mmCIF file of C-alpha atoms in Angstrom:
data_model
loop_
_atom_site.group_PDB
_atom_site.id
_atom_site.type_symbol
_atom_site.label_atom_id
_atom_site.label_comp_id
_atom_site.label_asym_id
_atom_site.label_seq_id
_atom_site.Cartn_x
_atom_site.Cartn_y
_atom_site.Cartn_z
ATOM 1 C CA MET A 181 115.035 111.458 110.461
ATOM 2 C CA ASP A 182 114.105 110.486 107.275
ATOM 3 C CA ASP A 183 116.407 110.345 104.534
ATOM 4 C CA PRO A 184 115.091 112.323 101.924
ATOM 5 C CA GLY A 185 117.357 110.690 99.311
ATOM 6 C CA CYS A 186 115.749 107.591 99.952
ATOM 7 C CA LYS A 187 112.158 108.942 99.540
ATOM 8 C CA GLN A 188 113.123 109.948 96.229
ATOM 9 C CA THR A 189 114.855 107.122 95.329
ATOM 10 C CA SER A 190 111.907 105.282 96.556
ATOM 11 C CA VAL A 191 109.413 107.171 94.463
ATOM 12 C CA ARG A 192 111.799 106.694 91.730
ATOM 13 C CA SER A 193 111.891 103.034 91.214
ATOM 14 C CA GLN A 194 107.857 103.341 91.936
ATOM 15 C CA ARG A 195 107.488 105.346 88.541
ATOM 16 C CA LEU A 196 109.917 103.108 86.717
ATOM 17 C CA SER A 197 108.287 100.680 86.976
ATOM 18 C CA VAL A 198 105.450 101.998 85.181
ATOM 19 C CA LEU A 199 107.750 102.998 82.555
ATOM 20 C CA ASP A 200 108.370 99.336 82.179
ATOM 21 C CA ILE A 201 111.886 99.614 82.323
ATOM 22 C CA ILE A 202 113.534 97.949 85.194
ATOM 23 C CA GLY A 203 114.295 94.104 84.139
ATOM 24 C CA GLU A 204 113.518 94.561 80.961
ATOM 25 C CA GLU A 205 116.419 92.788 78.036
ATOM 26 C CA GLN A 206 118.789 94.949 76.611
ATOM 27 C CA GLU A 207 117.144 96.548 73.213
ATOM 28 C CA PRO A 208 119.266 98.099 70.058
ATOM 29 C CA GLU A 209 117.636 102.016 70.483
ATOM 30 C CA PHE A 210 119.641 102.182 74.295
ATOM 31 C CA ASP A 211 122.609 99.967 72.912
ATOM 32 C CA ARG A 212 122.766 102.350 69.971
ATOM 33 C CA ILE A 213 123.361 105.452 71.982
ATOM 34 C CA GLY A 214 125.951 103.689 74.205
ATOM 35 C CA ALA A 215 127.890 102.632 71.228
ATOM 36 C CA LEU A 216 128.115 106.346 70.106
ATOM 37 C CA VAL A 217 129.358 107.631 73.538
ATOM 38 C CA ALA A 218 131.996 105.045 73.414
ATOM 39 C CA ARG A 219 133.056 106.121 69.615
ATOM 40 C CA LEU A 220 132.947 109.664 70.425
ATOM 41 C CA LEU A 221 134.664 109.570 73.495
ATOM 42 C CA ARG A 222 137.072 106.979 73.018
ATOM 43 C CA VAL A 223 135.906 104.908 76.355
ATOM 44 C CA PRO A 224 135.815 100.906 76.907
ATOM 45 C CA VAL A 225 132.914 101.136 78.705
ATOM 46 C CA ALA A 226 129.330 102.716 78.229
ATOM 47 C CA LEU A 227 126.381 102.650 80.710
ATOM 48 C CA VAL A 228 122.374 103.727 80.378
ATOM 49 C CA SER A 229 122.243 103.271 84.296
ATOM 50 C CA ILE A 230 118.744 103.548 86.105
ATOM 51 C CA VAL A 231 119.525 104.089 89.800
ATOM 52 C CA GLU A 232 116.839 101.785 92.542
ATOM 53 C CA THR A 233 116.953 102.131 95.687
ATOM 54 C CA ASP A 234 119.358 99.266 96.418
ATOM 55 C CA ARG A 235 120.459 98.871 92.988
ATOM 56 C CA GLN A 236 121.568 99.914 90.044
ATOM 57 C CA PHE A 237 120.079 98.423 86.766
ATOM 58 C CA PHE A 238 121.916 99.019 82.925
ATOM 59 C CA LYS A 239 119.323 99.636 79.876
ATOM 60 C CA SER A 240 122.341 99.456 78.073
ATOM 61 C CA GLN A 241 125.526 98.106 79.212
ATOM 62 C CA LEU A 242 129.220 98.293 76.801
ATOM 63 C CA GLY A 243 132.299 97.026 78.103
ATOM 64 C CA LEU A 244 131.234 95.511 81.069
ATOM 65 C CA ALA A 245 133.265 91.959 82.197
ATOM 66 C CA SER A 246 131.986 89.439 83.723
ATOM 67 C CA PRO A 247 129.456 88.823 85.842
ATOM 68 C CA TYR A 248 128.108 92.310 84.998
ATOM 69 C CA ALA A 249 127.746 91.772 81.539
ATOM 70 C CA GLU A 250 125.528 89.043 82.273
ATOM 71 C CA SER A 251 123.455 90.529 85.342
ATOM 72 C CA ARG A 252 123.593 94.070 83.523
ATOM 73 C CA GLN A 253 123.210 95.609 87.216
ATOM 74 C CA THR A 254 125.133 96.082 90.752
ATOM 75 C CA PRO A 255 124.517 96.921 93.877
ATOM 76 C CA VAL A 256 123.847 100.506 94.844
ATOM 77 C CA SER A 257 127.164 100.640 96.705
ATOM 78 C CA HIS A 258 129.091 100.258 93.505
ATOM 79 C CA SER A 259 127.725 103.396 91.930
ATOM 80 C CA PHE A 260 128.882 106.737 90.399
ATOM 81 C CA CYS A 261 125.743 107.506 88.879
ATOM 82 C CA ARG A 262 124.039 107.375 92.199
ATOM 83 C CA LEU A 263 125.622 110.608 92.694
ATOM 84 C CA VAL A 264 124.299 112.239 89.465
ATOM 85 C CA VAL A 265 120.847 111.331 90.206
ATOM 86 C CA GLN A 266 121.587 112.756 93.717
ATOM 87 C CA ASP A 267 122.970 116.101 92.840
ATOM 88 C CA ARG A 268 120.958 116.472 89.389
ATOM 89 C CA GLU A 269 123.968 117.465 87.612
ATOM 90 C CA PRO A 270 126.759 116.620 85.926
ATOM 91 C CA LEU A 271 129.840 114.129 87.591
ATOM 92 C CA VAL A 272 132.986 114.373 85.993
ATOM 93 C CA VAL A 273 135.906 111.939 88.149
ATOM 94 C CA ALA A 274 139.350 112.105 86.372
ATOM 95 C CA ASP A 275 141.098 109.878 89.237
ATOM 96 C CA SER A 276 138.480 107.918 91.698
ATOM 97 C CA ARG A 277 141.295 106.855 93.657
ATOM 98 C CA GLN A 278 141.834 110.994 94.702
ATOM 99 C CA ASP A 279 138.542 112.376 94.456
ATOM 100 C CA ASP A 280 137.152 112.149 98.102
ATOM 101 C CA ARG A 281 133.701 111.743 96.970
ATOM 102 C CA VAL A 282 134.203 108.204 95.609
ATOM 103 C CA LYS A 283 137.359 106.926 96.695
ATOM 104 C CA ASP A 284 135.949 104.212 99.086
ATOM 105 C CA ASN A 285 133.481 103.359 96.124
ATOM 106 C CA PRO A 286 133.763 99.311 95.678
ATOM 107 C CA ALA A 287 133.564 99.968 91.936
ATOM 108 C CA ILE A 288 136.960 100.743 91.205
ATOM 109 C CA GLN A 289 138.555 97.432 92.382
ATOM 110 C CA ASP A 290 135.193 95.623 90.746
ATOM 111 C CA LEU A 291 134.456 97.204 87.813
ATOM 112 C CA GLY A 292 138.039 98.909 87.097
ATOM 113 C CA VAL A 293 136.536 102.217 87.271
ATOM 114 C CA ALA A 294 139.888 104.738 86.975
ATOM 115 C CA ALA A 295 137.926 107.795 85.326
ATOM 116 C CA TYR A 296 133.925 108.493 84.948
ATOM 117 C CA LEU A 297 132.143 111.234 83.460
ATOM 118 C CA GLY A 298 127.957 111.094 84.265
ATOM 119 C CA ALA A 299 125.178 112.865 82.329
ATOM 120 C CA PRO A 300 121.745 112.798 84.110
ATOM 121 C CA ILE A 301 118.998 111.424 82.562
ATOM 122 C CA VAL A 302 116.262 113.902 83.146
ATOM 123 C CA LEU A 303 112.613 113.037 81.881
ATOM 124 C CA GLY A 304 109.918 115.486 80.803
ATOM 125 C CA ASP A 305 108.257 115.852 83.927
ATOM 126 C CA GLY A 306 112.038 116.589 85.518
ATOM 127 C CA ARG A 307 112.391 113.219 87.105
ATOM 128 C CA VAL A 308 116.137 112.077 86.991
ATOM 129 C CA VAL A 309 116.028 108.571 87.165
ATOM 130 C CA GLY A 310 119.591 107.659 86.146
ATOM 131 C CA SER A 311 122.770 108.529 84.309
ATOM 132 C CA LEU A 312 124.145 108.296 80.884
ATOM 133 C CA CYS A 313 127.774 107.181 82.300
ATOM 134 C CA ALA A 314 131.474 106.605 79.948
ATOM 135 C CA ILE A 315 133.975 104.915 82.032
ATOM 136 C CA GLU A 316 137.690 104.914 81.847
ATOM 137 C CA HIS A 317 140.001 102.183 83.395
ATOM 138 C CA VAL A 318 142.877 104.231 83.790
ATOM 139 C CA ALA A 319 142.968 108.112 85.163
ATOM 140 C CA ARG A 320 141.979 110.636 82.081
ATOM 141 C CA GLU A 321 140.511 114.768 82.066
ATOM 142 C CA TRP A 322 137.483 114.815 80.472
ATOM 143 C CA SER A 323 137.097 118.033 78.283
ATOM 144 C CA PRO A 324 133.865 120.501 78.018
ATOM 145 C CA ASP A 325 132.739 118.686 74.979
ATOM 146 C CA ASP A 326 133.207 115.431 75.843
ATOM 147 C CA LEU A 327 130.572 116.278 78.866
ATOM 148 C CA ALA A 328 128.686 118.227 76.044
ATOM 149 C CA ILE A 329 128.376 115.577 73.473
ATOM 150 C CA LEU A 330 127.609 113.363 76.757
ATOM 151 C CA THR A 331 124.993 115.702 77.782
ATOM 152 C CA GLU A 332 123.210 115.691 74.369
ATOM 153 C CA LEU A 333 122.853 111.591 74.515
ATOM 154 C CA ALA A 334 121.443 111.630 78.207
ATOM 155 C CA ALA A 335 118.891 114.092 76.435
ATOM 156 C CA LEU A 336 118.337 110.819 73.368
ATOM 157 C CA VAL A 337 117.973 108.657 76.269
ATOM 158 C CA ALA A 338 115.370 110.377 78.371
ATOM 159 C CA THR A 339 113.140 111.339 74.940
ATOM 160 C CA GLU A 340 113.610 107.350 73.849
ATOM 161 C CA ILE A 341 112.192 106.678 77.416
ATOM 162 C CA ASP A 342 109.046 109.564 77.536
ATOM 163 C CA LEU A 343 108.320 108.600 73.811
ATOM 164 C CA ARG A 344 108.120 105.055 75.264
ATOM 165 C CA ALA A 345 106.009 105.851 78.662
ATOM 166 C CA GLU A 346 103.504 107.707 76.108
ATOM 167 C CA VAL A 347 103.007 104.664 74.101
ATOM 168 C CA LYS A 348 102.124 103.077 76.968
ATOM 169 C CA ARG A 349 99.979 105.506 78.456
ATOM 170 C CA ARG A 350 97.980 105.893 75.359
ATOM 171 C CA LYS A 351 97.385 102.136 75.021
ATOM 172 C CA SER A 352 96.397 101.962 78.479
ATOM 173 C CA ALA A 353 93.851 104.488 77.825
ATOM 174 C CA GLU A 354 92.716 102.686 74.833
ATOM 175 C CA ASP A 355 92.300 99.610 76.710
ATOM 176 C CA ASP A 356 90.705 101.561 79.274
ATOM 177 C CA LEU A 357 88.057 103.215 77.006
ATOM 178 C CA HIS A 358 87.384 99.293 75.306
ATOM 179 C CA LEU A 359 86.850 98.471 78.986
ATOM 180 C CA MET A 360 84.498 101.260 79.904
ATOM 181 C CA ALA A 361 82.173 100.508 77.022
ATOM 182 C CA ARG A 362 81.987 96.476 77.834
ATOM 183 C CA GLU A 363 81.045 97.695 81.259
ATOM 184 C CA LEU A 364 78.695 99.797 80.025
ATOM 185 C CA GLU A 365 77.082 98.068 77.542
ATOM 186 C CA HIS A 366 76.682 95.099 80.702
ATOM 187 C CA ARG A 367 75.452 97.971 83.109
ATOM 188 C CA VAL A 368 72.816 99.677 80.681
ATOM 189 C CA LYS A 369 71.585 95.810 80.091
ATOM 190 C CA ASN A 370 71.201 95.075 83.599
ATOM 191 C CA ALA A 371 69.031 98.268 84.305
ATOM 192 C CA PHE A 372 66.574 97.656 81.673
ATOM 193 C CA SER A 373 66.314 94.468 82.766
ATOM 194 C CA MET A 374 65.503 95.467 86.144
ATOM 195 C CA VAL A 375 63.693 97.921 84.619
ATOM 196 C CA GLN A 376 61.698 95.474 83.379
ATOM 197 C CA ALA A 377 61.298 93.574 86.286
ATOM 198 C CA ILE A 378 59.861 96.190 87.976
ATOM 199 C CA VAL A 379 57.174 97.007 85.556
ATOM 200 C CA SER A 380 56.228 93.307 85.014
ATOM 201 C CA LEU A 381 55.584 93.002 88.673
ATOM 202 C CA SER A 382 54.207 96.200 89.219
ATOM 203 C CA LEU A 383 51.258 95.519 86.358
ATOM 204 C CA ARG A 384 50.049 92.727 88.295
ATOM 205 C CA ALA A 385 49.552 95.478 91.548
ATOM 206 C CA PRO A 386 45.585 96.080 92.603
ATOM 207 C CA ASP A 387 46.618 99.598 93.805
ATOM 208 C CA VAL A 388 46.610 101.312 90.228
ATOM 209 C CA ALA A 389 46.423 105.016 91.511
ATOM 210 C CA GLY A 390 49.691 103.836 93.257
ATOM 211 C CA LEU A 391 51.411 102.475 90.138
ATOM 212 C CA ARG A 392 52.496 105.391 88.692
ATOM 213 C CA ARG A 393 54.116 107.066 91.857
ATOM 214 C CA ASP A 394 55.569 103.502 92.389
ATOM 215 C CA LEU A 395 57.424 102.825 89.502
ATOM 216 C CA ILE A 396 58.706 106.784 89.289
ATOM 217 C CA GLU A 397 60.250 105.851 92.787
ATOM 218 C CA ARG A 398 61.758 102.111 92.079
ATOM 219 C CA ILE A 399 62.782 103.286 88.810
ATOM 220 C CA GLY A 400 64.572 106.635 89.974
ATOM 221 C CA ALA A 401 66.478 103.990 92.778
ATOM 222 C CA VAL A 402 67.855 102.104 89.781
ATOM 223 C CA GLY A 403 68.947 105.320 87.790
ATOM 224 C CA ALA A 404 70.657 106.432 91.674
ATOM 225 C CA THR A 405 72.820 103.566 91.750
ATOM 226 C CA GLN A 406 73.625 103.583 88.004
ATOM 227 C CA GLU A 407 75.032 107.564 88.714
ATOM 228 C CA LEU A 408 76.874 106.329 91.718
ATOM 229 C CA LEU A 409 78.483 103.907 89.696
ATOM 230 C CA ALA A 410 79.131 105.942 86.780
ATOM 231 C CA THR A 411 81.324 108.448 89.096
ATOM 232 C CA ARG A 412 83.822 105.661 88.990
ATOM 233 C CA ALA A 413 84.691 105.203 85.809
ATOM 234 C CA GLY A 414 84.482 101.102 86.049
ATOM 235 C CA SER A 415 85.304 100.790 89.222
ATOM 236 C CA ASP A 416 83.328 98.699 91.992
ATOM 237 C CA VAL A 417 81.485 100.701 94.964
ATOM 238 C CA THR A 418 80.644 99.905 98.665
ATOM 239 C CA PHE A 419 77.649 98.578 100.027
ATOM 240 C CA ALA A 420 78.106 101.452 102.597
ATOM 241 C CA GLU A 421 77.990 104.366 99.733
ATOM 242 C CA ILE A 422 74.348 102.581 97.963
ATOM 243 C CA LEU A 423 72.843 102.282 101.502
ATOM 244 C CA LYS A 424 73.980 105.950 102.614
ATOM 245 C CA GLY A 425 72.121 107.276 99.289
ATOM 246 C CA GLU A 426 69.354 105.409 99.585
ATOM 247 C CA VAL A 427 68.580 105.439 103.598
ATOM 248 C CA ALA A 428 70.425 109.098 104.339
ATOM 249 C CA PRO A 429 67.716 111.533 102.847
ATOM 250 C CA TYR A 430 65.386 110.414 105.432
ATOM 251 C CA ASP A 431 67.263 111.084 108.135
ATOM 252 C CA PRO A 432 68.971 114.638 107.290
ATOM 253 C CA GLY A 433 69.848 115.254 111.602
ATOM 254 C CA GLY A 434 71.307 112.401 111.499
ATOM 255 C CA GLU A 435 69.569 110.767 114.506
ATOM 256 C CA ARG A 436 67.566 108.004 113.572
ATOM 257 C CA LEU A 437 69.693 105.551 112.123
ATOM 258 C CA ASP A 438 72.547 103.745 113.025
ATOM 259 C CA ALA A 439 74.369 101.806 110.554
ATOM 260 C CA VAL A 440 77.992 100.118 110.992
ATOM 261 C CA GLY A 441 79.978 97.632 108.813
ATOM 262 C CA PRO A 442 82.876 97.125 107.041
ATOM 263 C CA ALA A 443 83.562 98.413 103.504
ATOM 264 C CA ILE A 444 82.325 95.988 100.657
ATOM 265 C CA ALA A 445 83.227 96.659 97.660
ATOM 266 C CA VAL A 446 80.448 95.278 95.220
ATOM 267 C CA ASP A 447 80.675 95.189 90.966
ATOM 268 C CA ALA A 448 78.479 97.417 89.044
ATOM 269 C CA ARG A 449 75.613 94.308 88.768
ATOM 270 C CA ASP A 450 75.294 93.430 92.879
ATOM 271 C CA ALA A 451 74.753 97.114 92.852
ATOM 272 C CA VAL A 452 72.160 97.520 90.744
ATOM 273 C CA PHE A 453 70.247 94.570 93.001
ATOM 274 C CA LEU A 454 71.464 95.826 96.785
ATOM 275 C CA GLY A 455 70.429 98.970 95.528
ATOM 276 C CA MET A 456 66.585 98.028 94.657
ATOM 277 C CA ILE A 457 66.528 95.586 97.820
ATOM 278 C CA VAL A 458 67.953 99.073 100.311
ATOM 279 C CA HIS A 459 65.153 101.372 98.373
ATOM 280 C CA GLU A 460 62.339 98.407 99.057
ATOM 281 C CA LEU A 461 63.366 98.346 103.182
ATOM 282 C CA THR A 462 63.499 102.121 103.454
ATOM 283 C CA THR A 463 60.326 102.577 101.794
ATOM 284 C CA ASN A 464 58.828 100.571 103.975
ATOM 285 C CA ALA A 465 60.399 101.883 107.096
ATOM 286 C CA VAL A 466 59.196 105.541 106.485
ATOM 287 C CA LYS A 467 55.767 104.245 105.383
ATOM 288 C CA HIS A 468 55.179 101.685 108.339
ATOM 289 C CA GLY A 469 58.265 101.654 110.418
ATOM 290 C CA ALA A 470 61.360 102.992 112.125
ATOM 291 C CA LEU A 471 61.700 106.608 109.356
ATOM 292 C CA ASN A 472 57.902 107.286 109.602
ATOM 293 C CA PRO A 473 58.279 111.534 109.917
ATOM 294 C CA GLU A 474 55.475 111.401 112.342
ATOM 295 C CA GLY A 475 57.577 109.140 114.737
ATOM 296 C CA GLN A 476 60.417 108.635 116.450
ATOM 297 C CA GLY A 477 62.174 105.218 115.519
ATOM 298 C CA ILE A 478 65.694 104.706 115.384
ATOM 299 C CA LEU A 479 66.537 101.923 112.302
ATOM 300 C CA SER A 480 69.877 99.933 112.906
ATOM 301 C CA ILE A 481 72.125 98.666 110.038
ATOM 302 C CA ARG A 482 75.008 95.506 110.703
ATOM 303 C CA TRP A 483 76.612 94.419 107.569
ATOM 304 C CA ASN A 484 80.016 92.212 107.471
ATOM 305 C CA ALA A 485 80.791 89.885 104.453
ATOM 306 C CA GLU A 486 81.610 86.382 105.301
ATOM 307 C CA ASP A 487 83.554 83.824 102.578
ATOM 308 C CA GLU A 488 82.236 80.174 102.215
ATOM 309 C CA GLY A 489 81.776 77.785 99.322
ATOM 310 C CA GLY A 490 84.092 79.728 97.589
ATOM 311 C CA TYR A 491 81.842 82.888 97.339
ATOM 312 C CA ARG A 492 81.674 86.006 99.300
ATOM 313 C CA TRP A 493 78.565 86.599 101.074
ATOM 314 C CA LEU A 494 77.011 90.117 102.000
ATOM 315 C CA VAL A 495 75.088 89.544 105.472
ATOM 316 C CA LEU A 496 72.983 92.270 106.199
ATOM 317 C CA GLU A 497 70.796 92.699 110.030
ATOM 318 C CA TRP A 498 67.928 95.346 109.250
ATOM 319 C CA ASN A 499 66.165 96.086 112.811
ATOM 320 C CA GLU A 500 63.936 98.886 113.334
ATOM 321 C CA ASP A 501 62.620 99.941 116.682
ATOM 322 C CA ARG A 502 59.377 102.226 115.851
ATOM 323 C CA GLY A 503 59.787 104.474 119.418
ATOM 324 C CA ALA A 504 58.104 103.585 122.792
ATOM 325 C CA ASN A 505 55.227 105.053 121.845
ATOM 326 C CA SER A 506 54.665 102.727 119.481
ATOM 327 C CA SER A 507 51.624 99.696 119.760
ATOM 328 C CA PRO A 508 53.090 96.426 120.921
ATOM 329 C CA SER A 509 49.765 94.833 118.378
ATOM 330 C CA ALA A 510 50.897 97.073 115.528
ATOM 331 C CA LYS A 511 52.836 94.368 113.454
ATOM 332 C CA GLN A 512 55.054 95.276 110.825
ATOM 333 C CA SER A 513 55.902 93.591 108.018
ATOM 334 C CA VAL A 514 57.604 94.097 104.628
ATOM 335 C CA SER A 515 54.534 95.577 102.378
ATOM 336 C CA SER A 516 52.685 92.462 100.898
ATOM 337 C CA GLY A 517 52.219 91.859 97.670
ATOM 338 C CA PHE A 518 54.538 93.631 95.054
ATOM 339 C CA GLY A 519 57.382 94.567 97.743
ATOM 340 C CA THR A 520 57.626 91.098 99.225
ATOM 341 C CA GLU A 521 57.533 89.532 95.637
ATOM 342 C CA LEU A 522 60.701 91.664 94.142
ATOM 343 C CA LEU A 523 62.887 91.319 97.242
ATOM 344 C CA ASP A 524 61.518 87.737 96.995
ATOM 345 C CA LEU A 525 62.756 88.038 93.307
ATOM 346 C CA LEU A 526 65.972 90.391 94.303
ATOM 347 C CA ILE A 527 67.159 88.201 97.190
ATOM 348 C CA LYS A 528 66.427 84.694 96.228
ATOM 349 C CA ARG A 529 67.001 84.638 92.423
ATOM 350 C CA GLN A 530 69.178 87.246 91.827
ATOM 351 C CA LEU A 531 71.698 87.477 94.474
ATOM 352 C CA PHE A 532 71.209 83.394 95.561
ATOM 353 C CA GLY A 533 70.531 84.603 99.355
ATOM 354 C CA THR A 534 68.326 83.744 101.888
ATOM 355 C CA ILE A 535 65.668 86.400 104.261
ATOM 356 C CA GLU A 536 64.692 85.876 107.979
ATOM 357 C CA ARG A 537 61.767 88.044 108.984
ATOM 358 C CA LEU A 538 60.968 88.963 112.762
ATOM 359 C CA ASP A 539 58.788 90.997 114.438
ATOM 360 C CA SER A 540 59.784 92.297 118.025
ATOM 361 C CA GLY A 541 56.635 94.416 118.226
ATOM 362 C CA ARG A 542 58.889 97.575 118.281
ATOM 363 C CA GLY A 543 59.343 97.124 114.430
ATOM 364 C CA LEU A 544 60.604 94.583 111.840
ATOM 365 C CA SER A 545 63.921 92.985 111.959
ATOM 366 C CA LEU A 546 65.112 91.177 109.079
ATOM 367 C CA LYS A 547 68.471 89.387 108.634
ATOM 368 C CA LEU A 548 69.309 88.813 104.961
ATOM 369 C CA ARG A 549 72.545 87.256 103.753
ATOM 370 C CA LEU A 550 73.576 87.826 99.801
ATOM 371 C CA ARG A 551 76.517 86.218 97.226
ATOM 372 C CA LEU A 552 78.250 88.722 95.888
ATOM 373 C CA THR A 553 79.773 88.116 92.290
ATOM 374 C CA ALA A 554 82.866 89.713 92.924
ATOM 375 C CA SER A 555 84.160 90.862 96.182
ATOM 376 C CA PRO A 556 87.644 92.780 96.457
ATOM 377 C CA GLU A 557 87.609 94.697 99.789
ATOM 378 C CA GLY A 558 87.072 98.140 99.486
ATOM 379 C CA GLY A 559 88.611 100.685 101.665
ATOM 380 C CA ALA A 560 87.651 102.131 104.870
ATOM 381 C CA LEU A 561 84.911 104.243 105.710
#
């Protein structure tokens, strides 16, 4: 059975790293509180102790002997403060050698802990992260005033930690805002560049009547990708999400699309280009291929990632089967003219990739190899 205390300590250690406390040098704000404990309670040792899974770390220490004064930590086996955190209440020990709770603790011998008084450090969200403690080298009866003073000073330690956490949080939020502003500017530039290319290529098309419709659809595809990116607040999206957004609307019953591949994260720039590539292939499949609403075709899509030449490559296999009733002579290809030109622009010039075109007589088969700008792995699909 799992030990609940171990789980709580593990979570506590994880959160303390966020507070940026563990491993820091001694600081005057905490040292002053330790000095007050020593002066007001007239003790030789005062500690601001943060309890971790396998050790206690002294954010401040006054009066410890070597080597603990230099290392500012002990194994958790030496920790009286662990009991303060565990019980979430003060620990009062008048004579450690006679107290069943601690009489076997090696700190009695190694640190000279004969009497101990500890008050919990309780943060604003209710977490107990350590103890402010006073230590005597001889047995001592602690008074209610001693405990009251220590409790008030422990609250000051908690306030100092909370203030630092809030400052860190606000600074992080400001950094995130600056990062998001730069990312938004970058995305807008990418989107406008993509729209400009679409318009420029579309104006060459001889079918003026279809120009308006095609422009709306293609610019809409750019907008859909931007909308997906906007929901991530600066995080990457996966190729599977881009694919789903473009293809799924044409297979509402989930019977004509067979798409399988790992979760591959792509950045904002690549997402726009990949969205347009998938849009062009999907539009072609709806008009002439496996997703034609009058047919019963199947679209099979497979993808994976390969690392080569210092880059990550997205390898995409797009295979269409128009169905048993399709004519073997009805050859299908990516629409000529603008569609082919746009795909070549996206695949070869923007993503430095390659495209292999095949047709088995049952439908279009493509293999694309596309270079990704940034390539962290995403989570599972």
